[in-house]
PDB file of C-alpha atoms in Angstrom:
ATOM      1  CA  ASP A   1     -18.572 -10.996 -13.013  1.00 86.00           C
ATOM      2  CA  GLN A   2     -21.125  -9.882 -10.410  1.00 90.00           C
ATOM      3  CA  PHE A   3     -18.731 -10.972  -7.678  1.00 92.00           C
ATOM      4  CA  HIS A   4     -16.010  -8.825  -9.252  1.00 93.00           C
ATOM      5  CA  TYR A   5     -18.293  -5.797  -9.464  1.00 94.00           C
ATOM      6  CA  TYR A   6     -19.574  -6.046  -5.892  1.00 94.00           C
ATOM      7  CA  TRP A   7     -16.095  -6.683  -4.517  1.00 95.00           C
ATOM      8  CA  ALA A   8     -14.639  -3.711  -6.398  1.00 95.00           C
ATOM      9  CA  ALA A   9     -17.524  -1.433  -5.404  1.00 95.00           C
ATOM     10  CA  ARG A  10     -17.076  -2.367  -1.756  1.00 94.00           C
ATOM     11  CA  GLN A  11     -13.347  -1.704  -2.039  1.00 95.00           C
ATOM     12  CA  CYS A  12     -14.017   1.691  -3.618  1.00 95.00           C
ATOM     13  CA  LEU A  13     -16.009   2.714  -0.523  1.00 94.00           C
ATOM     14  CA  LYS A  14     -12.712   2.713   1.391  1.00 94.00           C
ATOM     15  CA  MET A  15     -11.789   5.897  -0.469  1.00 94.00           C
ATOM     16  CA  LEU A  16     -14.455   7.661   1.590  1.00 91.00           C
ATOM     17  CA  LEU A  17     -12.924   6.531   4.889  1.00 89.00           C
ATOM     18  CA  PRO A  18     -10.498   8.978   6.502  1.00 85.00           C
ATOM     19  CA  GLY A  19      -7.052   7.509   6.910  1.00 89.00           C
ATOM     20  CA  SER A  20      -7.458   4.642   4.419  1.00 92.00           C
ATOM     21  CA  GLY A  21      -4.954   6.209   2.031  1.00 95.00           C
ATOM     22  CA  LEU A  22      -6.728   4.668  -0.971  1.00 96.00           C
ATOM     23  CA  ALA A  23      -6.744   7.297  -3.723  1.00 96.00           C
ATOM     24  CA  ALA A  24      -7.901   5.439  -6.844  1.00 96.00           C
ATOM     25  CA  VAL A  25      -9.059   2.028  -8.051  1.00 97.00           C
ATOM     26  CA  SER A  26      -8.688   0.876 -11.649  1.00 95.00           C
ATOM     27  CA  ILE A  27     -11.191  -1.700 -12.916  1.00 95.00           C
ATOM     28  CA  GLU A  28     -10.196  -4.611 -15.178  1.00 92.00           C
ATOM     29  CA  GLY A  29      -6.524  -3.769 -15.373  1.00 91.00           C
ATOM     30  CA  SER A  30      -4.081  -1.030 -14.498  1.00 91.00           C
ATOM     31  CA  SER A  31      -4.655   2.690 -14.696  1.00 92.00           C
ATOM     32  CA  PRO A  32      -3.938   4.029 -18.210  1.00 90.00           C
ATOM     33  CA  GLU A  33      -1.180   6.111 -16.584  1.00 89.00           C
ATOM     34  CA  ASP A  34       0.402   3.025 -15.025  1.00 88.00           C
ATOM     35  CA  PRO A  35       3.737   2.175 -16.681  1.00 81.00           C
ATOM     36  CA  MET A  36       2.607  -1.464 -16.620  1.00 78.00           C
ATOM     37  CA  ALA A  37      -0.687  -0.833 -18.447  1.00 76.00           C
ATOM     38  CA  ALA A  38      -1.713  -2.941 -21.438  1.00 60.00           C
ATOM     39  CA  ASP A  39      -0.878  -0.320 -24.090  1.00 62.00           C
ATOM     40  CA  GLY A  40      -2.476  -2.328 -26.874  1.00 54.00           C
ATOM     41  CA  GLN A  41      -1.019  -5.701 -25.965  1.00 58.00           C
ATOM     42  CA  LYS A  42      -3.186  -8.775 -26.513  1.00 59.00           C
ATOM     43  CA  PRO A  43      -3.979 -11.540 -23.996  1.00 58.00           C
ATOM     44  CA  ARG A  44      -1.925 -14.058 -25.946  1.00 63.00           C
ATOM     45  CA  ASP A  45       1.359 -12.089 -25.644  1.00 68.00           C
ATOM     46  CA  ASP A  46       0.669 -10.110 -22.412  1.00 78.00           C
ATOM     47  CA  PRO A  47       4.330  -9.309 -21.597  1.00 82.00           C
ATOM     48  CA  THR A  48       3.491  -7.360 -18.440  1.00 86.00           C
ATOM     49  CA  GLY A  49       0.838  -9.667 -16.975  1.00 88.00           C
ATOM     50  CA  GLU A  50      -1.856  -7.051 -17.466  1.00 90.00           C
ATOM     51  CA  TYR A  51      -4.585  -9.578 -18.169  1.00 90.00           C
ATOM     52  CA  VAL A  52      -4.382 -11.252 -14.764  1.00 93.00           C
ATOM     53  CA  VAL A  53      -5.004  -7.924 -13.005  1.00 94.00           C
ATOM     54  CA  ASP A  54      -8.686  -7.498 -12.195  1.00 95.00           C
ATOM     55  CA  ILE A  55      -8.235  -4.482  -9.917  1.00 95.00           C
ATOM     56  CA  ALA A  56      -5.314  -2.111  -9.373  1.00 95.00           C
ATOM     57  CA  GLU A  57      -5.326   0.075  -6.262  1.00 96.00           C
ATOM     58  CA  TYR A  58      -3.271   3.238  -5.844  1.00 96.00           C
ATOM     59  CA  TYR A  59      -2.554   4.595  -2.381  1.00 97.00           C
ATOM     60  CA  GLY A  60      -1.414   8.089  -1.446  1.00 95.00           C
ATOM     61  CA  ASP A  61      -1.976   9.525  -4.918  1.00 94.00           C
ATOM     62  CA  PRO A  62      -4.068   8.441  -7.938  1.00 92.00           C
ATOM     63  CA  ALA A  63      -1.049   8.990 -10.211  1.00 91.00           C
ATOM     64  CA  PRO A  64       0.890   5.694 -10.336  1.00 88.00           C
ATOM     65  CA  ASP A  65       4.296   7.428 -10.404  1.00 88.00           C
ATOM     66  CA  LYS A  66       3.428   9.299  -7.193  1.00 91.00           C
ATOM     67  CA  ALA A  67       1.523   6.540  -5.355  1.00 93.00           C
ATOM     68  CA  SER A  68       3.096   5.363  -2.111  1.00 94.00           C
ATOM     69  CA  LYS A  69       1.782   1.834  -2.710  1.00 95.00           C
ATOM     70  CA  ILE A  70       0.197  -0.074  -5.586  1.00 95.00           C
ATOM     71  CA  VAL A  71      -1.765  -3.309  -5.161  1.00 97.00           C
ATOM     72  CA  TYR A  72      -2.506  -5.552  -8.139  1.00 96.00           C
ATOM     73  CA  ARG A  73      -5.328  -7.992  -7.369  1.00 96.00           C
ATOM     74  CA  GLN A  74      -6.835 -10.954  -9.118  1.00 96.00           C
ATOM     75  CA  LEU A  75     -10.330 -12.044  -8.049  1.00 95.00           C
ATOM     76  CA  LYS A  76     -11.678 -15.581  -8.370  1.00 93.00           C
ATOM     77  CA  HIS A  77     -15.163 -16.697  -7.328  1.00 91.00           C
ATOM     78  CA  SER A  78     -16.841 -20.090  -7.458  1.00 89.00           C
ATOM     79  CA  THR A  79     -20.476 -20.955  -6.825  1.00 86.00           C
ATOM     80  CA  GLU A  80     -20.168 -24.665  -7.635  1.00 87.00           C
ATOM     81  CA  HIS A  81     -16.987 -25.532  -5.708  1.00 87.00           C
ATOM     82  CA  PRO A  82     -16.542 -22.968  -2.910  1.00 88.00           C
ATOM     83  CA  ASP A  83     -14.942 -25.556  -0.605  1.00 90.00           C
ATOM     84  CA  GLN A  84     -12.551 -27.063  -3.149  1.00 93.00           C
ATOM     85  CA  PRO A  85      -8.992 -25.815  -2.469  1.00 94.00           C
ATOM     86  CA  TRP A  86      -6.900 -24.182  -5.159  1.00 95.00           C
ATOM     87  CA  THR A  87      -3.976 -26.393  -6.152  1.00 95.00           C
ATOM     88  CA  VAL A  88      -0.666 -25.153  -7.491  1.00 96.00           C
ATOM     89  CA  SER A  89      -1.802 -25.933 -11.051  1.00 95.00           C
ATOM     90  CA  GLY A  90      -4.934 -23.836 -10.492  1.00 95.00           C
ATOM     91  CA  LEU A  91      -2.722 -20.827  -9.713  1.00 96.00           C
ATOM     92  CA  LYS A  92      -0.521 -21.354 -12.781  1.00 96.00           C
ATOM     93  CA  ASN A  93      -1.898 -18.501 -14.909  1.00 94.00           C
ATOM     94  CA  THR A  94      -1.958 -16.152 -11.920  1.00 95.00           C
ATOM     95  CA  LEU A  95       1.663 -16.810 -10.990  1.00 96.00           C
ATOM     96  CA  GLU A  96       2.849 -16.648 -14.596  1.00 95.00           C
ATOM     97  CA  GLY A  97       1.182 -13.280 -15.182  1.00 94.00           C
ATOM     98  CA  PHE A  98       2.250 -11.777 -11.885  1.00 95.00           C
ATOM     99  CA  GLY A  99       5.764 -13.139 -12.429  1.00 95.00           C
ATOM    100  CA  ARG A 100       6.053 -11.381 -15.788  1.00 92.00           C
ATOM    101  CA  ARG A 101       4.805  -8.147 -14.247  1.00 92.00           C
ATOM    102  CA  PHE A 102       7.201  -8.366 -11.327  1.00 93.00           C
ATOM    103  CA  SER A 103      10.114  -9.108 -13.644  1.00 91.00           C
ATOM    104  CA  THR A 104       9.580  -5.978 -15.770  1.00 87.00           C
ATOM    105  CA  LEU A 105       8.742  -3.523 -12.968  1.00 86.00           C
ATOM    106  CA  THR A 106      12.217  -2.046 -12.586  1.00 74.00           C
ATOM    107  CA  ASP A 107      12.710  -1.892 -16.356  1.00 79.00           C
ATOM    108  CA  VAL A 108       9.759   0.448 -16.812  1.00 77.00           C
ATOM    109  CA  SER A 109      10.070   2.454 -13.580  1.00 76.00           C
ATOM    110  CA  PRO A 110      13.056   2.308 -11.184  1.00 72.00           C
ATOM    111  CA  GLY A 111      11.992   1.855  -7.563  1.00 81.00           C
ATOM    112  CA  LEU A 112       8.492   0.686  -8.482  1.00 86.00           C
ATOM    113  CA  ARG A 113       9.117  -2.936  -7.489  1.00 89.00           C
ATOM    114  CA  GLU A 114       9.458  -2.016  -3.809  1.00 91.00           C
ATOM    115  CA  ARG A 115       6.124  -0.146  -3.806  1.00 93.00           C
ATOM    116  CA  VAL A 116       4.073  -2.946  -5.341  1.00 95.00           C
ATOM    117  CA  THR A 117       2.224  -5.884  -3.799  1.00 96.00           C
ATOM    118  CA  PHE A 118       0.188  -8.620  -5.467  1.00 97.00           C
ATOM    119  CA  GLU A 119      -2.896 -10.325  -4.070  1.00 96.00           C
ATOM    120  CA  PHE A 120      -5.002 -13.326  -5.033  1.00 96.00           C
ATOM    121  CA  VAL A 121      -8.558 -13.062  -3.669  1.00 95.00           C
ATOM    122  CA  SER A 122     -11.030 -15.944  -3.704  1.00 93.00           C
ATOM    123  CA  ASN A 123     -13.934 -17.450  -1.779  1.00 91.00           C
ATOM    124  CA  ARG A 124     -12.188 -20.815  -2.233  1.00 92.00           C
ATOM    125  CA  PRO A 125      -9.364 -21.933   0.071  1.00 93.00           C
ATOM    126  CA  VAL A 126      -5.824 -22.489  -1.183  1.00 95.00           C
ATOM    127  CA  ASP A 127      -4.152 -25.822  -0.531  1.00 95.00           C
ATOM    128  CA  ASP A 128      -1.893 -25.721   2.550  1.00 95.00           C
ATOM    129  CA  THR A 129       1.052 -27.147   0.602  1.00 96.00           C
ATOM    130  CA  VAL A 130       0.884 -24.190  -1.791  1.00 96.00           C
ATOM    131  CA  LEU A 131       0.762 -21.648   1.030  1.00 96.00           C
ATOM    132  CA  ARG A 132       3.679 -23.349   2.766  1.00 96.00           C
ATOM    133  CA  ALA A 133       5.712 -23.456  -0.450  1.00 96.00           C
ATOM    134  CA  LEU A 134       5.156 -19.733  -1.066  1.00 97.00           C
ATOM    135  CA  SER A 135       6.259 -19.009   2.499  1.00 96.00           C
ATOM    136  CA  ASP A 136       9.329 -21.245   2.180  1.00 96.00           C
ATOM    137  CA  ILE A 137      10.447 -19.517  -1.016  1.00 96.00           C
ATOM    138  CA  GLY A 138       9.923 -16.077   0.519  1.00 96.00           C
ATOM    139  CA  GLN A 139      11.943 -17.004   3.600  1.00 95.00           C
ATOM    140  CA  GLU A 140      14.645 -18.887   1.679  1.00 94.00           C
ATOM    141  CA  ALA A 141      13.827 -21.947   3.784  1.00 94.00           C
ATOM    142  CA  ARG A 142      14.190 -25.567   2.727  1.00 93.00           C
ATOM    143  CA  PRO A 143      10.817 -26.322   1.084  1.00 92.00           C
ATOM    144  CA  ALA A 144       8.577 -28.735   2.957  1.00 94.00           C
ATOM    145  CA  ASN A 145       7.246 -29.833  -0.430  1.00 94.00           C
ATOM    146  CA  PRO A 146      10.026 -29.445  -3.032  1.00 95.00           C
ATOM    147  CA  LYS A 147       7.752 -30.508  -5.898  1.00 96.00           C
ATOM    148  CA  THR A 148       5.179 -27.792  -5.202  1.00 96.00           C
ATOM    149  CA  ALA A 149       7.901 -25.192  -4.640  1.00 96.00           C
ATOM    150  CA  GLY A 150       9.471 -26.247  -7.945  1.00 97.00           C
ATOM    151  CA  TYR A 151       6.219 -25.713  -9.804  1.00 97.00           C
ATOM    152  CA  ILE A 152       5.843 -22.238  -8.283  1.00 97.00           C
ATOM    153  CA  ARG A 153       9.372 -21.252  -9.291  1.00 96.00           C
ATOM    154  CA  THR A 154       8.755 -22.550 -12.811  1.00 97.00           C
ATOM    155  CA  TYR A 155       5.487 -20.634 -13.159  1.00 97.00           C
ATOM    156  CA  LEU A 156       7.054 -17.406 -11.881  1.00 96.00           C
ATOM    157  CA  GLY A 157      10.040 -17.687 -14.211  1.00 94.00           C
ATOM    158  CA  LEU A 158      12.094 -15.417 -11.954  1.00 94.00           C
ATOM    159  CA  PRO A 159      15.691 -15.626 -10.708  1.00 94.00           C
ATOM    160  CA  ASP A 160      15.982 -16.897  -7.129  1.00 94.00           C
ATOM    161  CA  ASP A 161      16.392 -13.428  -5.606  1.00 93.00           C
ATOM    162  CA  LEU A 162      13.331 -12.034  -7.399  1.00 94.00           C
ATOM    163  CA  ALA A 163      11.264 -15.158  -6.657  1.00 96.00           C
ATOM    164  CA  ARG A 164      12.041 -14.679  -2.970  1.00 96.00           C
ATOM    165  CA  GLN A 165      11.083 -10.983  -3.088  1.00 95.00           C
ATOM    166  CA  PHE A 166       7.914 -11.711  -5.038  1.00 96.00           C
ATOM    167  CA  CYS A 167       6.726 -14.314  -2.530  1.00 96.00           C
ATOM    168  CA  GLN A 168       7.288 -11.774   0.230  1.00 96.00           C
ATOM    169  CA  GLN A 169       5.097  -9.264  -1.608  1.00 96.00           C
ATOM    170  CA  PHE A 170       2.434 -11.747  -2.742  1.00 97.00           C
ATOM    171  CA  LYS A 171      -0.592 -12.329  -0.515  1.00 96.00           C
ATOM    172  CA  VAL A 172      -3.365 -14.892  -0.678  1.00 94.00           C
ATOM    173  CA  ASP A 173      -6.754 -13.855   0.715  1.00 89.00           C
ATOM    174  CA  THR A 174      -9.285 -16.690   0.822  1.00 81.00           C
ATOM    175  CA  ARG A 175     -11.664 -14.935   3.208  1.00 80.00           C
ATOM    176  CA  ALA A 176     -13.810 -13.427   0.459  1.00 85.00           C
ATOM    177  CA  PRO A 177     -17.505 -14.138   1.072  1.00 89.00           C
ATOM    178  CA  GLY A 178     -19.837 -15.720  -1.455  1.00 87.00           C
ATOM    179  CA  LEU A 179     -21.764 -13.496  -3.838  1.00 89.00           C
ATOM    180  CA  LEU A 180     -25.001 -13.211  -1.825  1.00 90.00           C
ATOM    181  CA  GLN A 181     -23.202 -12.445   1.423  1.00 92.00           C
ATOM    182  CA  LEU A 182     -20.922  -9.994  -0.370  1.00 92.00           C
ATOM    183  CA  ALA A 183     -23.914  -8.091  -1.792  1.00 91.00           C
ATOM    184  CA  HIS A 184     -25.430  -7.898   1.708  1.00 91.00           C
ATOM    185  CA  LEU A 185     -22.171  -6.640   3.241  1.00 92.00           C
ATOM    186  CA  TYR A 186     -21.884  -4.049   0.485  1.00 92.00           C
ATOM    187  CA  GLN A 187     -25.349  -2.678   1.297  1.00 89.00           C
ATOM    188  CA  GLN A 188     -24.401  -2.521   4.975  1.00 89.00           C
ATOM    189  CA  ASP A 189     -21.185  -0.648   4.245  1.00 90.00           C
ATOM    190  CA  VAL A 190     -22.990   1.967   2.159  1.00 87.00           C
ATOM    191  CA  GLY A 191     -25.588   2.438   4.892  1.00 83.00           C
ATOM    192  CA  ALA A 192     -22.879   2.904   7.507  1.00 83.00           C
ATOM    193  CA  LEU A 193     -21.150   5.584   5.443  1.00 82.00           C
ATOM    194  CA  LEU A 194     -24.078   7.342   3.765  1.00 78.00           C
ATOM    195  CA  PRO A 195     -27.297   6.836   5.714  1.00 73.00           C
ATOM    196  CA  GLY A 196     -28.951   9.703   3.830  1.00 65.00           C
ATOM    197  CA  ALA A 197     -27.929   8.593   0.346  1.00 61.00           C
ATOM    198  CA  PRO A 198     -30.590   7.675  -2.259  1.00 61.00           C
ATOM    199  CA  ASN A 199     -31.886   4.098  -1.961  1.00 75.00           C
ATOM    200  CA  ASP A 200     -30.553   3.256  -5.395  1.00 83.00           C
ATOM    201  CA  GLY A 201     -27.095   4.624  -4.550  1.00 81.00           C
ATOM    202  CA  PRO A 202     -25.455   1.225  -3.979  1.00 86.00           C
ATOM    203  CA  LEU A 203     -26.871  -0.138  -7.230  1.00 90.00           C
ATOM    204  CA  ARG A 204     -25.733   2.904  -9.193  1.00 89.00           C
ATOM    205  CA  LEU A 205     -22.193   2.588  -7.855  1.00 92.00           C
ATOM    206  CA  LYS A 206     -22.069  -1.117  -8.670  1.00 93.00           C
ATOM    207  CA  GLU A 207     -23.328  -0.424 -12.199  1.00 93.00           C
ATOM    208  CA  ASP A 208     -20.729   2.320 -12.588  1.00 93.00           C
ATOM    209  CA  ILE A 209     -18.064  -0.239 -11.702  1.00 94.00           C
ATOM    210  CA  ALA A 210     -19.536  -2.729 -14.191  1.00 93.00           C
ATOM    211  CA  ARG A 211     -19.541  -0.106 -16.959  1.00 93.00           C
ATOM    212  CA  ARG A 212     -15.876   0.730 -16.341  1.00 92.00           C
ATOM    213  CA  ALA A 213     -15.059  -2.933 -16.908  1.00 91.00           C
ATOM    214  CA  THR A 214     -16.261  -2.599 -20.504  1.00 87.00           C
ATOM    215  CA  SER A 215     -15.322  -0.495 -23.519  1.00 82.00           C
ATOM    216  CA  PHE A 216     -18.389   1.722 -22.961  1.00 82.00           C
ATOM    217  CA  GLU A 217     -16.457   3.746 -20.387  1.00 83.00           C
ATOM    218  CA  PRO A 218     -13.033   4.918 -21.603  1.00 87.00           C
ATOM    219  CA  ASP A 219     -11.813   5.728 -18.089  1.00 90.00           C
ATOM    220  CA  PRO A 220     -11.447   2.641 -15.859  1.00 93.00           C
ATOM    221  CA  VAL A 221     -10.197   4.615 -12.840  1.00 94.00           C
ATOM    222  CA  VAL A 222     -12.534   5.296  -9.900  1.00 95.00           C
ATOM    223  CA  THR A 223     -11.792   8.109  -7.443  1.00 94.00           C
ATOM    224  CA  ALA A 224     -13.600   9.274  -4.302  1.00 93.00           C
ATOM    225  CA  GLY A 225     -15.378  11.936  -6.339  1.00 92.00           C
ATOM    226  CA  ALA A 226     -16.616   9.321  -8.783  1.00 93.00           C
ATOM    227  CA  VAL A 227     -17.940   7.181  -5.912  1.00 93.00           C
ATOM    228  CA  LEU A 228     -19.929  10.086  -4.464  1.00 91.00           C
ATOM    229  CA  ALA A 229     -21.212  11.137  -7.896  1.00 90.00           C
ATOM    230  CA  ALA A 230     -22.387   7.612  -8.702  1.00 89.00           C
ATOM    231  CA  MET A 231     -24.355   7.441  -5.451  1.00 86.00           C
ATOM    232  CA  GLY A 232     -25.750  10.950  -5.730  1.00 84.00           C
ATOM    233  CA  ALA A 233     -24.153  11.997  -2.449  1.00 83.00           C
ATOM    234  CA  SER A 234     -21.789  14.693  -1.213  1.00 81.00           C
ATOM    235  CA  THR A 235     -18.979  14.815   1.322  1.00 79.00           C
ATOM    236  CA  ASP A 236     -21.139  16.542   3.941  1.00 77.00           C
ATOM    237  CA  GLN A 237     -23.341  13.425   4.043  1.00 76.00           C
ATOM    238  CA  LEU A 238     -20.476  11.182   5.074  1.00 77.00           C
ATOM    239  CA  LEU A 239     -20.425   9.953   8.638  1.00 71.00           C
ATOM    240  CA  PRO A 240     -19.392  11.547  10.906  1.00 73.00           C
ATOM    241  CA  ALA A 241     -21.360  14.281   9.152  1.00 72.00           C
ATOM    242  CA  PRO A 242     -21.468  17.878  10.437  1.00 75.00           C
ATOM    243  CA  SER A 243     -24.451  18.654  12.635  1.00 80.00           C
ATOM    244  CA  LEU A 244     -27.316  20.453  10.905  1.00 81.00           C
ATOM    245  CA  LEU A 245     -29.098  21.228  14.179  1.00 88.00           C
ATOM    246  CA  GLN A 246     -29.565  24.973  14.736  1.00 91.00           C
ATOM    247  CA  THR A 247     -29.233  26.497  18.178  1.00 90.00           C
ATOM    248  CA  PRO A 248     -32.433  28.430  19.021  1.00 91.00           C
ATOM    249  CA  LYS A 249     -32.138  32.111  19.873  1.00 92.00           C
ATOM    250  CA  THR A 250     -33.972  31.597  23.135  1.00 93.00           C
ATOM    251  CA  ILE A 251     -33.101  28.632  25.325  1.00 91.00           C
ATOM    252  CA  VAL A 252     -35.532  27.644  28.068  1.00 92.00           C
ATOM    253  CA  PRO A 253     -33.721  25.747  30.850  1.00 92.00           C
ATOM    254  CA  VAL A 254     -35.589  22.779  32.302  1.00 93.00           C
ATOM    255  CA  PRO A 255     -34.663  20.523  35.260  1.00 93.00           C
ATOM    256  CA  GLN A 256     -34.315  17.512  32.997  1.00 93.00           C
ATOM    257  CA  ALA A 257     -31.522  19.211  31.044  1.00 81.00           C
TER     258      ALA A 257
END
């Protein structure tokens, strides 16, 4: 869980970067306004794959129906087996959930399927045969490993055309650092953005993320304003911050200047 919280908090910092386009991040599932949100469904029926979504990111606008892009991410971290590759069976639940979500996208909101991407994030590598099979399906190429490709198609449960489109919009990121390194990078990122923020700012933001993952906080969606409020900072503290130096009324020229 700590890995999830640090990773999400670090991702939320991107909302403070000009040009990132990230407008909102929903913790432990979709935004309540998302047409694919849980809406009372239970993990055992989960018709829209909501329970495999750890983080949902909305770009361009925090409102899902206006967002230019939506990214659904699942995060997986291992401390005991960081070097053990994920096999196709290890990705079964992920692919099944994402497959159900992808299948129902157009039913709930026309045009949404083209604006959505899915991502699997882990500090563990993914077996090369799985990556190759996903690529082969997405490119409609003859699979190098038909057995692995067959498993993927079965898990997705999608027609051939949708399976191809899904694999084109599904990304695997195995570059995630371990927990200790991630916490260090998070502190560095906060310092680079808000050098004048309170020392407990990073911890408060991470705890705000953790609270939104529980029922204690009814709103799971984090915006740029929420990030600044959690860290006790304001927009004029963001780098590059406006200069607070005052020009003196009388300037004394010196040779060094």
